[in-house]
Amino acid sequence: MAIPHTFTFSQSSLGDYQACARRFQLRYLERLAWPAPQSADAAEGERRQRLGQAFHQLVRRHQAGLPAASLTPLAAADPELAGWWAAYLASPFAFPEAGVRRAELTLSTPLAGYRLEAQYDLLAGTPGGEWLIVDWKTERRRPARTWLARRLQTTVCRHVLALAGAALNGGRPIAPERIAMAYWFAAFPLQPERFGYDAAACARDGEALAGLIGAIAAQGDGPWPQTADERACRCCAYRSFCARPVALATYDELEAAGEAEALSSPVLDLEQVEEIAF
Ligand code: SF4
């Protein structure tokens, strides 16, 4: 099944391919909705997803210019959310010194014959000056720096900004050395993780991403290979399509595997529901 050149890759889709080629094919090419629960404790998972979404929405409004005082009553609806919100307001990331602040922004760039997009929680910078990417994390665990450094999100966000940030930067590309990315953890607000960037890393990332996209585009017809690592199946909503009799991960395990963020609110297509084994 050839991938049309109008296809847009993202950190999520590339991450899915790295986890399992078959998952990528089912989700992005066959576009199957997933009928299986996302975690063994689905109600708790949904509660925490809603909380994370509420936090992101508060921050987006704040970064768009709404005063914190008008948003604080909304955060008071949940004690955990109120704590995250207070920690955010006390952090330097709530009020970055920047001429331009754009929240919930998507940028894309041509790469390897396709498009690659990156989604940003916050981009803050000054044309001709420094640019900071901030990603808000509401998981209960704080990942290790080495894990974050390897993450496709870290690679894709910085690389796409270097290639596609000119419109924010007075019409000139943003030099990789001017780009930094910070992960801020609501549950660990005093321990953000920051990554710089430079031209050599940008070139390496470009080659690696083009290679990954090329490998995906070279996949043939028929079902793509299923991962040999069945731990990935525990976090995968397509288990029912693959007859993988693995125990469903808990939401904590999804977070630890970096899979919780990818959960969205898919529209369930009942015609696609097959027998679910879990
Ligand atoms: S259940 Fe396993 S083999 Fe099937 S798509 Fe998901 S990760 Fe791949």
CSV table of C-alpha atoms and ligand atoms in Angstrom, one decimal:
chain,number,residue,atom,x,y,z
A,1,MET,CA,0.0,0.0,0.0
A,2,ALA,CA,1.8,3.1,-1.2
A,3,ILE,CA,1.6,6.1,1.1
A,4,PRO,CA,0.3,9.1,-0.9
A,5,HIS,CA,2.7,12.0,-1.0
A,6,THR,CA,0.0,14.2,0.6
A,7,PHE,CA,0.5,12.2,3.8
A,8,THR,CA,1.8,14.2,6.8
A,9,PHE,CA,4.0,12.4,9.3
A,10,SER,CA,4.1,13.5,12.9
A,11,GLN,CA,5.9,12.6,16.0
A,12,SER,CA,3.0,10.4,17.0
A,13,SER,CA,2.8,8.5,13.7
A,14,LEU,CA,6.6,8.0,13.6
A,15,GLY,CA,6.5,6.8,17.2
A,16,ASP,CA,3.8,4.3,16.3
A,17,TYR,CA,5.9,3.0,13.4
A,18,GLN,CA,8.9,2.6,15.7
A,19,ALA,CA,6.7,0.7,18.2
A,20,CYS,CA,5.1,-1.5,15.5
A,21,ALA,CA,4.9,-1.2,11.7
A,22,ARG,CA,1.5,-3.0,11.8
A,23,ARG,CA,0.1,-0.4,14.3
A,24,PHE,CA,1.1,2.4,11.9
A,25,GLN,CA,-0.6,0.7,9.0
A,26,LEU,CA,-3.8,0.0,10.9
A,27,ARG,CA,-4.0,3.5,12.4
A,28,TYR,CA,-2.8,5.8,9.6
A,29,LEU,CA,-3.3,3.9,6.4
A,30,GLU,CA,-6.3,1.7,7.0
A,31,ARG,CA,-7.6,4.4,9.4
A,32,LEU,CA,-9.3,1.9,11.7
A,33,ALA,CA,-10.8,3.3,14.9
A,34,TRP,CA,-9.7,1.3,17.9
A,35,PRO,CA,-12.4,-0.6,19.7
A,36,ALA,CA,-10.4,-1.8,22.7
A,37,PRO,CA,-10.1,0.1,26.0
A,38,GLN,CA,-6.9,2.0,26.3
A,39,SER,CA,-6.0,0.8,29.7
A,40,ALA,CA,-7.0,-1.8,32.2
A,41,ASP,CA,-8.3,0.9,34.5
A,42,ALA,CA,-10.1,2.8,31.8
A,43,ALA,CA,-12.2,5.1,34.2
A,44,GLU,CA,-9.1,6.2,36.0
A,45,GLY,CA,-7.3,6.7,32.7
A,46,GLU,CA,-10.1,8.9,31.3
A,47,ARG,CA,-10.1,10.9,34.5
A,48,ARG,CA,-6.4,11.6,34.2
A,49,GLN,CA,-6.7,12.4,30.5
A,50,ARG,CA,-9.5,14.9,31.2
A,51,LEU,CA,-7.4,16.5,33.9
A,52,GLY,CA,-4.4,16.8,31.6
A,53,GLN,CA,-6.6,18.3,28.9
A,54,ALA,CA,-8.1,20.8,31.3
A,55,PHE,CA,-4.6,21.9,32.4
A,56,HIS,CA,-3.5,22.3,28.8
A,57,GLN,CA,-6.6,24.4,28.0
A,58,LEU,CA,-6.0,26.6,31.0
A,59,VAL,CA,-2.4,27.2,30.0
A,60,ARG,CA,-3.4,27.9,26.3
A,61,ARG,CA,-5.9,30.5,27.5
A,62,HIS,CA,-3.3,32.1,29.8
A,63,GLN,CA,-0.6,32.2,27.1
A,64,ALA,CA,-3.2,33.7,24.7
A,65,GLY,CA,-3.5,36.6,27.1
A,66,LEU,CA,-6.3,35.9,29.6
A,67,PRO,CA,-5.3,37.0,33.1
A,68,ALA,CA,-4.4,34.3,35.5
A,69,ALA,CA,-6.9,35.6,38.1
A,70,SER,CA,-9.8,34.9,35.7
A,71,LEU,CA,-8.6,31.3,35.1
A,72,THR,CA,-7.7,30.3,38.7
A,73,PRO,CA,-11.4,29.7,39.7
A,74,LEU,CA,-11.6,27.2,36.8
A,75,ALA,CA,-8.6,25.3,38.1
A,76,ALA,CA,-10.2,25.1,41.6
A,77,ALA,CA,-12.6,22.5,40.3
A,78,ASP,CA,-10.1,19.7,41.1
A,79,PRO,CA,-7.4,19.8,43.9
A,80,GLU,CA,-4.8,18.2,41.6
A,81,LEU,CA,-5.5,20.6,38.8
A,82,ALA,CA,-5.4,23.5,41.3
A,83,GLY,CA,-2.0,22.3,42.5
A,84,TRP,CA,-0.6,22.1,38.9
A,85,TRP,CA,-2.0,25.5,38.0
A,86,ALA,CA,-0.4,27.1,41.1
A,87,ALA,CA,2.9,25.5,40.3
A,88,TYR,CA,2.7,26.6,36.7
A,89,LEU,CA,2.0,30.2,37.7
A,90,ALA,CA,5.1,30.1,40.0
A,91,SER,CA,7.3,28.7,37.2
A,92,PRO,CA,9.4,30.9,34.8
A,93,PHE,CA,7.6,29.2,31.9
A,94,ALA,CA,4.3,30.9,32.7
A,95,PHE,CA,5.7,34.3,31.8
A,96,PRO,CA,8.5,33.8,29.3
A,97,GLU,CA,10.3,37.0,28.3
A,98,ALA,CA,9.5,36.8,24.6
A,99,GLY,CA,8.2,39.1,21.9
A,100,VAL,CA,6.1,36.2,20.4
A,101,ARG,CA,4.2,33.6,22.4
A,102,ARG,CA,2.2,31.0,20.5
A,103,ALA,CA,0.4,28.2,22.3
A,104,GLU,CA,-1.0,25.0,20.7
A,105,LEU,CA,0.7,25.7,17.4
A,106,THR,CA,1.4,23.2,14.6
A,107,LEU,CA,4.2,23.8,12.1
A,108,SER,CA,5.1,21.5,9.2
A,109,THR,CA,7.9,21.2,6.6
A,110,PRO,CA,8.5,19.1,3.5
A,111,LEU,CA,10.8,16.1,4.3
A,112,ALA,CA,11.8,13.1,2.2
A,113,GLY,CA,9.0,13.7,-0.3
A,114,TYR,CA,6.3,14.0,2.4
A,115,ARG,CA,5.4,16.6,5.1
A,116,LEU,CA,6.4,16.4,8.7
A,117,GLU,CA,4.5,18.3,11.3
A,118,ALA,CA,5.2,19.2,14.9
A,119,GLN,CA,2.7,20.2,17.5
A,120,TYR,CA,3.8,22.7,20.1
A,121,ASP,CA,2.3,23.4,23.5
A,122,LEU,CA,4.1,26.7,23.6
A,123,LEU,CA,6.6,28.5,21.4
A,124,ALA,CA,8.1,31.6,22.9
A,125,GLY,CA,10.8,33.8,21.3
A,126,THR,CA,11.9,37.0,19.8
A,127,PRO,CA,12.5,37.4,16.0
A,128,GLY,CA,16.2,37.3,15.5
A,129,GLY,CA,16.7,36.1,19.1
A,130,GLU,CA,16.3,32.9,21.2
A,131,TRP,CA,13.3,30.5,20.8
A,132,LEU,CA,12.0,28.2,23.4
A,133,ILE,CA,9.7,25.2,22.9
A,134,VAL,CA,7.8,24.3,26.1
A,135,ASP,CA,6.0,21.0,26.5
A,136,TRP,CA,3.7,20.6,29.5
A,137,LYS,CA,3.6,17.2,31.1
A,138,THR,CA,1.0,16.1,33.5
A,139,GLU,CA,2.0,12.5,34.0
A,140,ARG,CA,2.7,11.3,37.5
A,141,ARG,CA,6.2,10.0,36.5
A,142,ARG,CA,9.1,12.2,35.6
A,143,PRO,CA,11.0,10.5,32.8
A,144,ALA,CA,14.8,10.3,32.8
A,145,ARG,CA,16.7,12.8,30.7
A,146,THR,CA,18.2,10.1,28.5
A,147,TRP,CA,14.7,8.8,27.7
A,148,LEU,CA,13.5,12.3,26.8
A,149,ALA,CA,16.6,13.0,24.7
A,150,ARG,CA,15.8,9.9,22.6
A,151,ARG,CA,12.2,10.8,22.2
A,152,LEU,CA,10.9,11.5,18.7
A,153,GLN,CA,9.1,14.5,20.2
A,154,THR,CA,12.4,16.1,21.2
A,155,THR,CA,13.8,15.5,17.7
A,156,VAL,CA,10.8,16.5,15.6
A,157,CYS,CA,9.9,19.6,17.6
A,158,ARG,CA,13.3,21.1,17.4
A,159,HIS,CA,14.0,20.0,13.8
A,160,VAL,CA,10.7,21.3,12.4
A,161,LEU,CA,11.1,24.6,14.2
A,162,ALA,CA,14.6,25.0,12.5
A,163,LEU,CA,13.1,24.3,9.1
A,164,ALA,CA,9.7,25.9,9.4
A,165,GLY,CA,10.0,28.7,11.9
A,166,ALA,CA,10.8,31.6,9.5
A,167,ALA,CA,7.3,33.0,9.6
A,168,LEU,CA,7.7,33.5,13.4
A,169,ASN,CA,11.2,34.9,13.0
A,170,GLY,CA,10.8,37.9,10.8
A,171,GLY,CA,10.9,35.8,7.6
A,172,ARG,CA,14.4,34.3,8.4
A,173,PRO,CA,15.0,30.7,9.4
A,174,ILE,CA,15.7,30.2,13.1
A,175,ALA,CA,19.3,29.0,13.5
A,176,PRO,CA,19.4,25.7,15.4
A,177,GLU,CA,21.7,27.2,18.0
A,178,ARG,CA,18.8,29.7,18.9
A,179,ILE,CA,16.4,26.8,19.7
A,180,ALA,CA,15.9,25.1,23.0
A,181,MET,CA,13.2,22.8,24.2
A,182,ALA,CA,12.0,22.4,27.8
A,183,TYR,CA,9.8,19.8,29.3
A,184,TRP,CA,7.9,21.1,32.4
A,185,PHE,CA,6.4,18.5,34.7
A,186,ALA,CA,3.3,19.6,36.6
A,187,ALA,CA,4.0,17.0,39.3
A,188,PHE,CA,7.7,17.9,39.5
A,189,PRO,CA,7.6,21.7,38.8
A,190,LEU,CA,11.1,22.4,40.0
A,191,GLN,CA,12.7,19.8,37.8
A,192,PRO,CA,12.2,20.8,34.2
A,193,GLU,CA,14.4,19.2,31.6
A,194,ARG,CA,16.0,21.4,29.0
A,195,PHE,CA,17.7,20.5,25.7
A,196,GLY,CA,19.7,22.8,23.4
A,197,TYR,CA,20.2,22.4,19.7
A,198,ASP,CA,22.9,23.0,17.1
A,199,ALA,CA,23.5,22.7,13.4
A,200,ALA,CA,25.2,19.3,13.6
A,201,ALA,CA,22.3,17.8,15.6
A,202,CYS,CA,19.9,19.4,13.2
A,203,ALA,CA,21.6,17.8,10.3
A,204,ARG,CA,21.7,14.4,12.0
A,205,ASP,CA,18.1,14.7,12.9
A,206,GLY,CA,17.2,15.5,9.3
A,207,GLU,CA,19.0,12.4,8.1
A,208,ALA,CA,17.5,10.2,10.7
A,209,LEU,CA,13.9,11.4,10.1
A,210,ALA,CA,14.3,11.2,6.3
A,211,GLY,CA,15.6,7.6,6.8
A,212,LEU,CA,12.7,6.7,9.0
A,213,ILE,CA,10.1,8.2,6.6
A,214,GLY,CA,11.9,6.4,3.7
A,215,ALA,CA,11.7,3.1,5.5
A,216,ILE,CA,8.0,3.5,6.1
A,217,ALA,CA,7.4,4.5,2.5
A,218,ALA,CA,9.3,1.4,1.3
A,219,GLN,CA,6.9,-1.0,3.1
A,220,GLY,CA,5.1,-3.2,0.6
A,221,ASP,CA,1.6,-4.3,0.2
A,222,GLY,CA,-0.1,-6.7,2.5
A,223,PRO,CA,0.0,-6.6,6.3
A,224,TRP,CA,3.1,-4.9,7.6
A,225,PRO,CA,5.3,-6.7,10.2
A,226,GLN,CA,4.0,-7.0,13.7
A,227,THR,CA,6.4,-6.1,16.5
A,228,ALA,CA,8.2,-9.0,18.1
A,229,ASP,CA,8.1,-7.1,21.4
A,230,GLU,CA,4.7,-8.1,22.9
A,231,ARG,CA,5.2,-5.5,25.6
A,232,ALA,CA,4.2,-2.9,22.9
A,233,CYS,CA,0.9,-4.9,22.4
A,234,ARG,CA,0.0,-4.4,26.1
A,235,CYS,CA,-0.2,-0.6,25.3
A,236,CYS,CA,-1.8,-1.0,21.9
A,237,ALA,CA,-5.5,-0.6,21.2
A,238,TYR,CA,-5.3,-2.8,18.1
A,239,ARG,CA,-4.8,-6.0,20.0
A,240,SER,CA,-8.2,-7.3,18.8
A,241,PHE,CA,-7.0,-7.0,15.2
A,242,CYS,CA,-3.8,-8.9,15.9
A,243,ALA,CA,-5.0,-11.7,18.1
A,244,ARG,CA,-2.3,-10.9,20.7
A,245,PRO,CA,-3.4,-12.4,23.9
A,246,VAL,CA,-1.6,-10.0,26.2
A,247,ALA,CA,-2.8,-8.4,29.4
A,248,LEU,CA,-3.9,-4.8,29.1
A,249,ALA,CA,-1.5,-2.2,30.5
A,250,THR,CA,-2.7,0.0,33.4
A,251,TYR,CA,-2.7,3.7,32.9
A,252,ASP,CA,0.4,4.0,35.0
A,253,GLU,CA,2.1,1.6,32.6
A,254,LEU,CA,0.9,3.6,29.6
A,255,GLU,CA,2.4,6.7,31.1
A,256,ALA,CA,5.7,4.9,31.8
A,257,ALA,CA,5.9,3.7,28.2
A,258,GLY,CA,5.1,7.2,26.9
A,259,GLU,CA,1.9,6.0,25.4
A,260,ALA,CA,-0.6,7.9,27.5
A,261,GLU,CA,-0.1,11.1,25.7
A,262,ALA,CA,-1.1,9.6,22.3
A,263,LEU,CA,-4.5,8.8,23.6
A,264,SER,CA,-7.2,11.0,22.1
A,265,SER,CA,-10.9,10.7,21.8
A,266,PRO,CA,-11.3,8.5,18.7
A,267,VAL,CA,-14.7,8.2,17.1
A,268,LEU,CA,-15.7,4.6,17.4
A,269,ASP,CA,-16.9,3.1,14.2
A,270,LEU,CA,-19.0,0.1,15.2
A,271,GLU,CA,-18.5,-1.5,11.7
A,272,GLN,CA,-14.9,-1.8,12.6
A,273,VAL,CA,-15.4,-3.5,15.9
A,274,GLU,CA,-14.2,-7.0,15.9
A,275,GLU,CA,-14.0,-9.6,18.6
A,276,ILE,CA,-12.0,-8.1,21.4
A,277,ALA,CA,-9.8,-10.3,23.4
A,278,PHE,CA,-8.2,-8.8,26.5
B,1,SF4,S1,-1.3,-5.4,19.0
B,1,SF4,FE1,0.9,-5.5,18.9
B,1,SF4,S2,1.3,-6.4,16.9
B,1,SF4,FE2,-0.8,-5.6,16.8
B,1,SF4,S3,-0.6,-3.5,16.1
B,1,SF4,FE3,-0.5,-3.4,18.3
B,1,SF4,S4,1.6,-3.4,18.8
B,1,SF4,FE4,1.4,-4.2,16.7
